[in-house]
Amino acid sequence: MSISRRKFLGWMGAAGVVGATSETARAASNKQFKGYADSNAVLHDMTRCIGCRRCEAACNTVNELPAPERPFDDLKVLEKQRRTTAQAYTIVNQHFPDGSGRPPVFVKKQCNHCLEPACASACFVKAFTKTPEGAVIYNADVCVGCRYCMVACPFDVPAYEYHKALDPKIMKCTMCHPRILEGKLPGCVEACPTEALVYGKRDELIRVARDRIHTFPERYLDHIYGEHEMGGTSWLYLTGVPFASLGLREDLGNKAAGEFTSGALGAVPIVIGLWPVLLTGIYAINKRKEKIAAEEQAAAVASAVAQTRDEAEGRLKAAMEKAKQDEDAAVAREVKKALEEAAKARQDTGQTGSGDEGQA
């Protein structure tokens, strides 16, 4: 038997109350992870980006995503600020940061692949993994669809397949991790015609970025975005204008996500610990209801069969009685008819005998 959403949420609320009154739990995210040494990263030099959207096209092809409504060579889409979606792991936005009429600055947005990912620290089923190669990947097989990752991500990246009712997933950039394992470049990096995207060891890319800042101080801000933000990311940015004017948050600080999510999600393991018990109880209740329903159905069927049998027997008895009555009536009619015929025969015989005597 089905359970209403309202009833299920009510049970979950009860479980939350029980958890809240129990001993304070330690969140699964309390253990701090500072990333893998010698991991890889991507450096995005915005001073070199021309907004061609070839990175978007390559991402679409490599990840076999649905074709966009407007083709990738249509640059008018840059006039509107966009975000990543379940059908687009990366997008390019254009910004006019100072309104001075200078050429726009193009910013490629995708998962930043944090050294200590907020999505992973918030996920109690470990659906997200920070790989030694630098990418943050997702395992849909263990995901329960809670979407805590979407709330936790400071960069507003994970997207949910709301259009899929049966098997929705969290969708985001994987830094083309399968290609990396094959020794290939991420699709967007390989497609970039101006080398605005460079892939390599994170430590080496930081050195490259610092060298560019030192060599061309008039071109760059003395800040590598992602070196320390949120504990550091595997996607690094260089530009010559304030990052906040390009849609990149400058209020995140340098603490890793786990330091924030561990307290906020401290009660989650309590509920998750109760989850098997809750589901077992729901299963038992369902089974009990199914058993009672089956018994009631069997009783109803037996009653209907008995009633039908009794009615059939009653109709048969009435039919037999009527047949008996009809048979008795038919016998009586035949007997009466036979008696009447015999009497008439005697009468006819008597009349014939009287006539013969007179003639003699």
Tab-separated table of C-alpha atoms in Angstrom:
chain	number	residue	atom	x	y	z
A	1	MET	CA	0.000	0.000	0.000
A	2	SER	CA	1.257	3.502	-0.773
A	3	ILE	CA	2.238	6.075	1.847
A	4	SER	CA	1.259	9.704	1.473
A	5	ARG	CA	4.009	12.286	1.278
A	6	ARG	CA	2.476	14.131	4.224
A	7	LYS	CA	2.545	11.014	6.411
A	8	PHE	CA	6.137	10.199	5.413
A	9	LEU	CA	7.300	13.741	6.246
A	10	GLY	CA	5.494	13.452	9.537
A	11	TRP	CA	7.434	10.313	10.391
A	12	MET	CA	10.666	12.007	9.337
A	13	GLY	CA	9.817	14.962	11.584
A	14	ALA	CA	9.298	12.584	14.469
A	15	ALA	CA	12.652	11.007	13.742
A	16	GLY	CA	14.221	14.466	13.781
A	17	VAL	CA	12.703	15.209	17.186
A	18	VAL	CA	14.099	11.970	18.565
A	19	GLY	CA	17.489	12.812	17.091
A	20	ALA	CA	17.410	16.310	18.551
A	21	THR	CA	16.787	14.988	22.052
A	22	SER	CA	19.581	12.434	21.811
A	23	GLU	CA	23.248	12.974	22.423
A	24	THR	CA	24.794	15.435	19.985
A	25	ALA	CA	26.203	13.549	17.017
A	26	ARG	CA	29.450	14.119	15.258
A	27	ALA	CA	29.003	14.910	11.598
A	28	ALA	CA	30.637	12.799	8.951
A	29	SER	CA	32.312	15.946	7.684
A	30	ASN	CA	34.250	16.643	10.896
A	31	LYS	CA	37.386	15.085	9.468
A	32	GLN	CA	39.189	17.762	7.527
A	33	PHE	CA	40.681	16.839	4.166
A	34	LYS	CA	43.160	19.249	2.645
A	35	GLY	CA	43.340	17.715	-0.809
A	36	TYR	CA	45.832	15.434	-2.489
A	37	ALA	CA	49.421	16.476	-2.884
A	38	ASP	CA	50.614	16.838	-6.457
A	39	SER	CA	47.049	16.968	-7.810
A	40	ASN	CA	46.118	18.613	-11.094
A	41	ALA	CA	44.207	21.790	-11.811
A	42	VAL	CA	43.173	24.207	-14.562
A	43	LEU	CA	44.275	27.827	-14.811
A	44	HIS	CA	41.766	30.148	-16.476
A	45	ASP	CA	43.443	33.356	-17.645
A	46	MET	CA	40.540	35.684	-18.367
A	47	THR	CA	42.785	38.200	-20.083
A	48	ARG	CA	43.222	35.664	-22.869
A	49	CYS	CA	39.601	34.495	-23.180
A	50	ILE	CA	37.794	35.757	-26.296
A	51	GLY	CA	34.334	34.359	-25.487
A	52	CYS	CA	34.218	31.992	-28.468
A	53	ARG	CA	32.286	29.317	-26.498
A	54	ARG	CA	34.346	26.508	-27.988
A	55	CYS	CA	34.866	25.229	-24.465
A	56	GLU	CA	31.092	24.935	-24.102
A	57	ALA	CA	30.817	23.011	-27.361
A	58	ALA	CA	33.643	20.654	-26.400
A	59	CYS	CA	32.092	20.024	-22.986
A	60	ASN	CA	28.761	19.259	-24.625
A	61	THR	CA	30.361	16.766	-27.020
A	62	VAL	CA	32.642	15.028	-24.534
A	63	ASN	CA	29.882	14.557	-21.964
A	64	GLU	CA	27.232	13.687	-24.569
A	65	LEU	CA	24.866	16.364	-23.312
A	66	PRO	CA	21.695	17.502	-25.097
A	67	ALA	CA	22.159	20.069	-27.843
A	68	PRO	CA	21.387	23.635	-26.724
A	69	GLU	CA	18.424	25.588	-28.024
A	70	ARG	CA	20.810	28.023	-29.725
A	71	PRO	CA	24.039	26.854	-31.405
A	72	PHE	CA	27.406	27.426	-29.779
A	73	ASP	CA	28.507	29.836	-32.496
A	74	ASP	CA	25.621	32.149	-31.552
A	75	LEU	CA	27.449	34.653	-29.347
A	76	LYS	CA	24.316	36.653	-28.570
A	77	VAL	CA	23.706	34.331	-25.624
A	78	LEU	CA	26.665	36.048	-23.948
A	79	GLU	CA	24.481	39.104	-23.479
A	80	LYS	CA	22.585	37.262	-20.751
A	81	GLN	CA	24.080	36.077	-17.478
A	82	ARG	CA	23.779	32.305	-17.246
A	83	ARG	CA	24.585	29.552	-14.784
A	84	THR	CA	25.444	25.899	-15.171
A	85	THR	CA	22.549	23.492	-15.566
A	86	ALA	CA	21.915	19.763	-15.820
A	87	GLN	CA	22.341	20.118	-19.598
A	88	ALA	CA	25.341	22.491	-19.532
A	89	TYR	CA	28.308	21.706	-17.276
A	90	THR	CA	30.119	24.893	-18.257
A	91	ILE	CA	29.053	28.299	-19.514
A	92	VAL	CA	30.810	31.527	-20.506
A	93	ASN	CA	29.514	34.906	-19.338
A	94	GLN	CA	30.676	38.330	-20.456
A	95	HIS	CA	31.101	41.237	-18.052
A	96	PHE	CA	31.693	44.957	-18.454
A	97	PRO	CA	33.155	45.554	-14.995
A	98	ASP	CA	33.857	49.289	-15.069
A	99	GLY	CA	31.497	50.600	-17.733
A	100	SER	CA	34.371	52.442	-19.389
A	101	GLY	CA	33.673	51.043	-22.823
A	102	ARG	CA	36.683	48.742	-22.756
A	103	PRO	CA	36.341	45.242	-24.218
A	104	PRO	CA	34.328	42.838	-22.083
A	105	VAL	CA	35.876	40.257	-19.809
A	106	PHE	CA	34.772	36.680	-20.403
A	107	VAL	CA	34.440	34.304	-17.475
A	108	LYS	CA	34.109	30.557	-17.835
A	109	LYS	CA	32.037	29.018	-15.057
A	110	GLN	CA	32.000	25.351	-14.050
A	111	CYS	CA	32.680	23.253	-10.961
A	112	ASN	CA	35.756	24.671	-9.219
A	113	HIS	CA	36.733	21.249	-7.838
A	114	CYS	CA	37.546	22.402	-4.308
A	115	LEU	CA	40.431	20.778	-2.468
A	116	GLU	CA	37.945	20.025	0.298
A	117	PRO	CA	34.621	20.053	-1.568
A	118	ALA	CA	31.601	21.513	0.158
A	119	CYS	CA	29.405	19.061	-1.729
A	120	ALA	CA	31.397	16.113	-0.415
A	121	SER	CA	31.457	17.403	3.173
A	122	ALA	CA	27.677	17.886	3.070
A	123	CYS	CA	26.912	14.501	1.500
A	124	PHE	CA	26.173	11.870	4.161
A	125	VAL	CA	26.194	8.978	1.667
A	126	LYS	CA	29.558	9.949	0.128
A	127	ALA	CA	28.190	10.417	-3.364
A	128	PHE	CA	30.966	12.958	-4.073
A	129	THR	CA	34.656	12.107	-4.129
A	130	LYS	CA	37.748	14.260	-4.454
A	131	THR	CA	40.092	12.261	-6.676
A	132	PRO	CA	43.906	12.289	-6.537
A	133	GLU	CA	43.839	13.746	-10.051
A	134	GLY	CA	42.068	16.867	-8.753
A	135	ALA	CA	38.540	16.297	-10.033
A	136	VAL	CA	35.464	16.051	-7.830
A	137	ILE	CA	33.290	13.251	-9.203
A	138	TYR	CA	29.787	12.050	-8.422
A	139	ASN	CA	28.370	8.558	-7.884
A	140	ALA	CA	24.694	8.475	-8.793
A	141	ASP	CA	24.300	4.891	-7.501
A	142	VAL	CA	24.490	5.974	-3.846
A	143	CYS	CA	22.841	9.399	-4.158
A	144	VAL	CA	19.538	9.706	-2.272
A	145	GLY	CA	18.516	12.973	-3.913
A	146	CYS	CA	18.638	15.114	-0.752
A	147	ARG	CA	20.342	17.967	-2.673
A	148	TYR	CA	22.372	19.105	0.342
A	149	CYS	CA	25.255	19.487	-2.112
A	150	MET	CA	23.348	22.190	-3.974
A	151	VAL	CA	22.790	24.105	-0.745
A	152	ALA	CA	26.374	23.657	0.470
A	153	CYS	CA	28.217	24.636	-2.721
A	154	PRO	CA	29.427	28.250	-2.345
A	155	PHE	CA	29.781	28.567	-6.108
A	156	ASP	CA	26.190	27.519	-6.937
A	157	VAL	CA	27.305	24.780	-9.338
A	158	PRO	CA	25.532	21.406	-8.804
A	159	ALA	CA	22.346	21.141	-10.847
A	160	TYR	CA	19.458	18.693	-10.447
A	161	GLU	CA	17.604	16.869	-13.200
A	162	TYR	CA	14.172	18.174	-12.248
A	163	HIS	CA	12.821	17.101	-15.641
A	164	LYS	CA	13.474	13.428	-14.843
A	165	ALA	CA	10.819	12.025	-12.544
A	166	LEU	CA	12.091	8.449	-12.144
A	167	ASP	CA	15.874	8.645	-11.944
A	168	PRO	CA	17.075	12.231	-11.453
A	169	LYS	CA	20.777	12.909	-10.841
A	170	ILE	CA	23.016	15.729	-9.721
A	171	MET	CA	24.842	17.045	-12.771
A	172	LYS	CA	28.085	19.016	-12.834
A	173	CYS	CA	31.519	19.292	-14.427
A	174	THR	CA	33.834	16.348	-13.690
A	175	MET	CA	36.938	17.992	-15.159
A	176	CYS	CA	36.593	15.240	-17.763
A	177	HIS	CA	37.949	12.765	-15.231
A	178	PRO	CA	37.586	9.734	-17.553
A	179	ARG	CA	39.711	11.555	-20.147
A	180	ILE	CA	42.295	12.476	-17.517
A	181	LEU	CA	42.634	8.803	-16.571
A	182	GLU	CA	43.320	8.098	-20.250
A	183	GLY	CA	46.065	10.706	-20.316
A	184	LYS	CA	43.998	13.237	-22.254
A	185	LEU	CA	43.238	16.875	-21.549
A	186	PRO	CA	39.840	18.046	-20.322
A	187	GLY	CA	37.647	18.752	-23.327
A	188	CYS	CA	37.394	22.500	-22.694
A	189	VAL	CA	41.169	22.879	-22.271
A	190	GLU	CA	41.868	20.981	-25.478
A	191	ALA	CA	39.382	23.096	-27.436
A	192	CYS	CA	40.560	26.528	-26.231
A	193	PRO	CA	42.204	28.349	-29.205
A	194	THR	CA	43.961	31.045	-27.136
A	195	GLU	CA	45.342	28.948	-24.266
A	196	ALA	CA	43.122	30.811	-21.862
A	197	LEU	CA	42.783	27.409	-20.202
A	198	VAL	CA	45.877	25.498	-19.107
A	199	TYR	CA	45.866	22.091	-17.433
A	200	GLY	CA	48.674	20.773	-15.246
A	201	LYS	CA	49.914	20.235	-11.719
A	202	ARG	CA	48.286	22.704	-9.358
A	203	ASP	CA	51.531	23.808	-7.730
A	204	GLU	CA	53.097	24.399	-11.136
A	205	LEU	CA	50.096	26.381	-12.370
A	206	ILE	CA	50.299	28.616	-9.295
A	207	ARG	CA	53.932	29.282	-10.140
A	208	VAL	CA	52.948	30.066	-13.762
A	209	ALA	CA	50.255	32.440	-12.549
A	210	ARG	CA	52.639	34.219	-10.176
A	211	ASP	CA	55.173	34.587	-12.958
A	212	ARG	CA	52.557	36.209	-15.215
A	213	ILE	CA	51.546	38.595	-12.443
A	214	HIS	CA	55.187	39.512	-11.835
A	215	THR	CA	55.969	39.944	-15.541
A	216	PHE	CA	52.790	41.891	-16.443
A	217	PRO	CA	51.702	43.728	-13.282
A	218	GLU	CA	49.677	46.196	-15.331
A	219	ARG	CA	47.607	43.382	-16.811
A	220	TYR	CA	46.834	41.307	-13.712
A	221	LEU	CA	45.595	41.763	-10.191
A	222	ASP	CA	48.002	40.353	-7.652
A	223	HIS	CA	45.550	37.631	-6.724
A	224	ILE	CA	45.140	34.038	-7.905
A	225	TYR	CA	41.500	33.280	-7.307
A	226	GLY	CA	41.130	29.730	-6.003
A	227	GLU	CA	44.566	29.480	-4.448
A	228	HIS	CA	43.097	29.957	-0.977
A	229	GLU	CA	39.350	30.604	-1.373
A	230	MET	CA	37.330	28.016	0.579
A	231	GLY	CA	40.553	26.216	1.436
A	232	GLY	CA	41.682	26.209	-2.202
A	233	THR	CA	40.259	24.893	-5.473
A	234	SER	CA	41.533	23.002	-8.462
A	235	TRP	CA	40.242	25.703	-10.801
A	236	LEU	CA	42.336	28.868	-10.666
A	237	TYR	CA	41.573	32.295	-12.133
A	238	LEU	CA	43.657	35.261	-13.281
A	239	THR	CA	42.241	38.620	-14.316
A	240	GLY	CA	42.962	42.339	-14.282
A	241	VAL	CA	39.725	43.570	-12.663
A	242	PRO	CA	38.111	42.869	-9.287
A	243	PHE	CA	36.748	39.349	-9.156
A	244	ALA	CA	33.527	40.521	-7.520
A	245	SER	CA	32.739	42.542	-10.663
A	246	LEU	CA	32.973	39.285	-12.648
A	247	GLY	CA	30.473	37.337	-10.584
A	248	LEU	CA	33.083	35.579	-8.432
A	249	ARG	CA	32.494	35.730	-4.704
A	250	GLU	CA	35.098	37.485	-2.595
A	251	ASP	CA	33.338	36.912	0.718
A	252	LEU	CA	34.162	33.229	1.110
A	253	GLY	CA	37.331	33.469	3.163
A	254	ASN	CA	40.045	30.823	3.243
A	255	LYS	CA	38.462	28.205	5.494
A	256	ALA	CA	37.543	24.889	3.929
A	257	ALA	CA	33.885	23.963	3.585
A	258	GLY	CA	34.025	21.187	6.182
A	259	GLU	CA	34.569	23.694	8.976
A	260	PHE	CA	31.164	25.209	8.179
A	261	THR	CA	29.141	22.166	7.194
A	262	SER	CA	30.248	19.955	10.108
A	263	GLY	CA	28.282	21.990	12.638
A	264	ALA	CA	25.331	22.735	10.389
A	265	LEU	CA	24.946	19.099	9.433
A	266	GLY	CA	25.799	17.660	12.832
A	267	ALA	CA	22.277	16.335	13.280
A	268	VAL	CA	22.191	14.618	9.896
A	269	PRO	CA	23.932	11.388	11.026
A	270	ILE	CA	21.349	11.041	13.790
A	271	VAL	CA	18.529	10.976	11.272
A	272	ILE	CA	20.576	8.783	8.968
A	273	GLY	CA	21.251	6.410	11.836
A	274	LEU	CA	17.525	6.207	12.410
A	275	TRP	CA	16.840	5.827	8.714
A	276	PRO	CA	17.151	1.988	8.612
A	277	VAL	CA	14.968	1.720	11.716
A	278	LEU	CA	12.431	4.105	10.238
A	279	LEU	CA	12.357	2.306	6.919
A	280	THR	CA	12.095	-1.061	8.670
A	281	GLY	CA	9.130	0.260	10.643
A	282	ILE	CA	7.508	1.606	7.497
A	283	TYR	CA	8.119	-1.732	5.779
A	284	ALA	CA	6.568	-3.628	8.709
A	285	ILE	CA	3.569	-1.303	8.753
A	286	ASN	CA	3.089	-1.748	5.027
A	287	LYS	CA	3.397	-5.504	5.322
A	288	ARG	CA	0.894	-5.561	8.188
A	289	LYS	CA	-1.532	-3.456	6.188
A	290	GLU	CA	-1.050	-5.688	3.162
A	291	LYS	CA	-1.670	-8.808	5.314
A	292	ILE	CA	-4.835	-7.336	6.828
A	293	ALA	CA	-6.020	-6.223	3.402
A	294	ALA	CA	-5.340	-9.691	2.007
A	295	GLU	CA	-7.210	-11.318	4.886
A	296	GLU	CA	-10.122	-8.919	4.465
A	297	GLN	CA	-10.159	-9.577	0.756
A	298	ALA	CA	-10.060	-13.353	1.293
A	299	ALA	CA	-12.908	-13.104	3.820
A	300	ALA	CA	-14.933	-10.980	1.421
A	301	VAL	CA	-14.335	-13.462	-1.387
A	302	ALA	CA	-15.282	-16.408	0.846
A	303	SER	CA	-18.431	-14.609	1.989
A	304	ALA	CA	-19.357	-13.817	-1.597
A	305	VAL	CA	-18.754	-17.427	-2.631
A	306	ALA	CA	-20.834	-18.728	0.286
A	307	GLN	CA	-23.624	-16.286	-0.476
A	308	THR	CA	-23.548	-17.242	-4.134
A	309	ARG	CA	-23.583	-20.929	-3.218
A	310	ASP	CA	-26.494	-20.465	-0.833
A	311	GLU	CA	-28.403	-18.490	-3.432
A	312	ALA	CA	-27.680	-21.139	-6.060
A	313	GLU	CA	-28.750	-23.903	-3.732
A	314	GLY	CA	-31.911	-21.964	-2.920
A	315	ARG	CA	-32.708	-21.455	-6.594
A	316	LEU	CA	-32.015	-25.152	-7.277
A	317	LYS	CA	-34.260	-26.257	-4.415
A	318	ALA	CA	-37.043	-23.963	-5.567
A	319	ALA	CA	-36.626	-25.241	-9.116
A	320	MET	CA	-36.742	-28.843	-7.923
A	321	GLU	CA	-39.826	-28.170	-5.823
A	322	LYS	CA	-41.513	-26.478	-8.744
A	323	ALA	CA	-40.520	-29.360	-11.001
A	324	LYS	CA	-41.958	-31.796	-8.441
A	325	GLN	CA	-45.142	-29.767	-8.259
A	326	ASP	CA	-45.338	-29.632	-12.048
A	327	GLU	CA	-44.718	-33.354	-12.215
A	328	ASP	CA	-47.414	-34.104	-9.631
A	329	ALA	CA	-49.833	-31.814	-11.431
A	330	ALA	CA	-49.046	-33.513	-14.748
A	331	VAL	CA	-49.588	-36.967	-13.194
A	332	ALA	CA	-52.860	-35.799	-11.652
A	333	ARG	CA	-53.992	-34.449	-15.005
A	334	GLU	CA	-53.102	-37.666	-16.736
A	335	VAL	CA	-54.860	-39.757	-14.076
A	336	LYS	CA	-57.929	-37.539	-14.294
A	337	LYS	CA	-57.853	-37.747	-18.054
A	338	ALA	CA	-57.512	-41.526	-17.910
A	339	LEU	CA	-60.413	-41.840	-15.462
A	340	GLU	CA	-62.560	-39.560	-17.587
A	341	GLU	CA	-61.754	-41.596	-20.696
A	342	ALA	CA	-62.504	-44.877	-18.825
A	343	ALA	CA	-65.798	-43.543	-17.549
A	344	LYS	CA	-66.772	-42.386	-20.996
A	345	ALA	CA	-65.791	-45.762	-22.407
A	346	ARG	CA	-68.010	-47.536	-19.864
A	347	GLN	CA	-70.824	-45.194	-20.626
A	348	ASP	CA	-70.494	-45.798	-24.326
A	349	THR	CA	-70.367	-49.556	-23.770
A	350	GLY	CA	-73.526	-49.473	-21.582
A	351	GLN	CA	-75.475	-47.541	-24.182
A	352	THR	CA	-74.494	-49.969	-26.900
A	353	GLY	CA	-75.541	-52.951	-24.790
A	354	SER	CA	-79.042	-51.544	-24.119
A	355	GLY	CA	-79.794	-51.143	-27.824
A	356	ASP	CA	-78.904	-54.717	-28.664
A	357	GLU	CA	-81.304	-56.141	-26.034
A	358	GLY	CA	-84.283	-54.193	-27.422
A	359	GLN	CA	-83.818	-55.679	-30.872
A	360	ALA	CA	-83.821	-59.179	-29.503
